[in-house]
Tab-separated table of C-alpha atoms in Angstrom:
chain	number	residue	atom	x	y	z
A	1	UNK	CA	73.745	89.486	-36.704
A	2	UNK	CA	69.998	89.760	-36.305
A	3	UNK	CA	69.486	86.513	-38.182
A	4	UNK	CA	71.712	84.454	-35.899
A	5	UNK	CA	69.698	82.194	-33.641
A	6	UNK	CA	71.048	81.532	-30.178
A	7	UNK	CA	70.911	77.805	-29.542
A	8	UNK	CA	71.442	78.338	-25.841
A	9	UNK	CA	68.422	80.638	-25.702
A	10	UNK	CA	66.296	78.129	-27.606
A	11	UNK	CA	67.348	75.328	-25.252
A	12	UNK	CA	66.652	77.554	-22.264
A	13	UNK	CA	63.211	78.533	-23.626
A	14	UNK	CA	62.348	74.906	-24.371
A	15	UNK	CA	63.298	73.839	-20.820
A	16	UNK	CA	61.245	76.661	-19.313
A	17	UNK	CA	58.255	75.654	-21.408
A	18	UNK	CA	58.598	71.988	-20.377
A	19	UNK	CA	58.943	72.964	-16.699
A	20	UNK	CA	55.844	75.158	-16.963
A	21	UNK	CA	53.874	72.306	-18.548
A	22	UNK	CA	54.953	69.894	-15.779
A	23	UNK	CA	53.981	72.492	-13.173
A	24	UNK	CA	50.539	72.978	-14.727
A	25	UNK	CA	50.008	69.204	-14.904
A	26	UNK	CA	50.780	68.937	-11.186
A	27	UNK	CA	48.345	71.755	-10.408
A	28	UNK	CA	45.605	70.181	-12.521
A	29	UNK	CA	46.200	66.802	-10.915
A	30	UNK	CA	45.919	68.340	-7.465
A	31	UNK	CA	42.816	70.235	-8.498
A	32	UNK	CA	41.130	67.068	-9.800
A	33	UNK	CA	41.963	65.070	-6.684
A	34	UNK	CA	40.654	67.826	-4.422
A	35	UNK	CA	37.517	68.242	-6.505
A	36	UNK	CA	36.837	64.512	-6.481
A	37	UNK	CA	37.267	64.194	-2.718
A	38	UNK	CA	35.064	67.228	-2.148
A	39	UNK	CA	32.396	66.194	-4.666
A	40	UNK	CA	28.904	66.582	-3.242
A	41	UNK	CA	27.477	64.024	-5.658
A	42	UNK	CA	29.420	61.135	-4.127
A	43	UNK	CA	29.578	59.707	-0.651
A	44	UNK	CA	32.623	61.257	1.006
A	45	UNK	CA	33.485	57.931	2.661
A	46	UNK	CA	32.815	55.146	0.140
A	47	UNK	CA	32.469	57.107	-3.130
A	48	UNK	CA	29.058	55.816	-4.219
A	49	UNK	CA	26.824	58.370	-5.976
A	50	UNK	CA	24.340	59.974	-3.597
A	51	UNK	CA	21.283	62.151	-3.813
A	52	UNK	CA	20.048	64.484	-1.116
A	53	UNK	CA	16.428	63.439	-0.913
A	54	UNK	CA	14.995	65.384	1.997
A	55	UNK	CA	15.548	68.362	4.274
A	56	UNK	CA	17.107	66.281	7.085
A	57	UNK	CA	19.788	64.954	4.734
A	58	UNK	CA	20.438	68.487	3.500
A	59	UNK	CA	20.857	69.772	7.073
A	60	UNK	CA	23.196	66.860	7.866
A	61	UNK	CA	25.253	67.600	4.785
A	62	UNK	CA	25.458	71.335	5.461
A	63	UNK	CA	26.318	70.921	9.145
A	64	UNK	CA	29.133	68.427	8.486
A	65	UNK	CA	30.419	69.754	5.170
A	66	UNK	CA	30.368	66.392	3.426
A	67	UNK	CA	27.790	64.102	1.861
A	68	UNK	CA	27.394	60.508	3.009
A	69	UNK	CA	25.305	57.716	1.580
A	70	UNK	CA	22.682	56.219	3.855
A	71	UNK	CA	24.894	53.346	5.076
A	72	UNK	CA	27.971	55.491	5.719
A	73	UNK	CA	25.776	58.073	7.449
A	74	UNK	CA	24.564	55.377	9.860
A	75	UNK	CA	28.146	54.272	10.491
A	76	UNK	CA	29.169	57.894	11.066
A	77	UNK	CA	26.301	58.390	13.496
A	78	UNK	CA	27.357	55.203	15.332
A	79	UNK	CA	30.910	56.526	15.460
A	80	UNK	CA	29.739	59.869	16.888
A	81	UNK	CA	27.505	58.093	19.415
A	82	UNK	CA	30.344	55.828	20.546
A	83	UNK	CA	32.889	58.653	20.764
A	84	UNK	CA	33.770	59.282	24.383
A	85	UNK	CA	31.763	56.308	25.635
A	86	UNK	CA	33.254	53.241	27.215
A	87	UNK	CA	30.314	51.010	26.314
A	88	UNK	CA	30.972	48.650	23.426
A	89	UNK	CA	28.732	48.633	20.381
A	90	UNK	CA	26.241	45.900	19.615
A	91	UNK	CA	27.674	45.650	16.095
A	92	UNK	CA	30.575	43.184	15.969
A	93	UNK	CA	32.762	45.156	13.508
A	94	UNK	CA	32.707	48.283	15.659
A	95	UNK	CA	36.098	47.469	17.128
A	96	UNK	CA	39.059	49.708	17.954
A	97	UNK	CA	40.350	49.498	14.359
A	98	UNK	CA	36.954	50.630	13.057
A	99	UNK	CA	37.021	53.505	15.508
A	100	UNK	CA	40.580	54.438	14.439
A	101	UNK	CA	39.509	54.313	10.773
A	102	UNK	CA	36.678	56.773	11.358
A	103	UNK	CA	38.880	58.988	13.532
A	104	UNK	CA	41.539	59.099	10.799
A	105	UNK	CA	38.887	59.845	8.183
A	106	UNK	CA	37.532	62.752	10.257
A	107	UNK	CA	41.078	64.132	10.604
A	108	UNK	CA	41.596	63.739	6.855
A	109	UNK	CA	38.408	65.714	6.158
A	110	UNK	CA	39.531	68.457	8.555
A	111	UNK	CA	42.945	68.629	6.883
A	112	UNK	CA	41.329	68.740	3.440
A	113	UNK	CA	39.009	71.555	4.501
A	114	UNK	CA	41.943	73.502	5.997
A	115	UNK	CA	43.930	73.041	2.776
A	116	UNK	CA	41.006	74.224	0.638
A	117	UNK	CA	40.682	77.342	2.785
A	118	UNK	CA	44.415	78.104	2.781
A	119	UNK	CA	45.713	81.192	0.957
A	120	UNK	CA	48.195	78.988	-0.918
A	121	UNK	CA	45.420	76.870	-2.412
A	122	UNK	CA	43.489	79.983	-3.404
A	123	UNK	CA	46.629	81.313	-5.075
A	124	UNK	CA	47.036	77.995	-6.871
A	125	UNK	CA	43.494	78.282	-8.259
A	126	UNK	CA	44.215	81.824	-9.413
A	127	UNK	CA	47.319	80.584	-11.247
A	128	UNK	CA	45.284	77.878	-12.904
A	129	UNK	CA	42.644	80.356	-14.062
A	130	UNK	CA	45.230	82.616	-15.688
């Protein structure tokens, strides 16, 4: 009897292995997407490679938690300056849609940061390391 192989058990084991592989692929995919969006070598808004060249850029990066290229940083500063003000900008593309885009991006960054700090994400990383 010891030499009899249970086909049901083999099928069950194969399904469990396939499910585990799919689960790990999903975790790795999530990990890559989070790593890429949180990468400090790329502009968090447009994705171009950046370099922190001076102390002011480093302070800006550390205080906001994300790196921006020079152009996106200027746009972000314009957005912050225009927030709460009723005066229109001198730049023609700074319209309500532009403002909504930056507002949505800020909310996205907050949500991403909250997700990265969540106990569930930390548990997910522990699972991946095992």
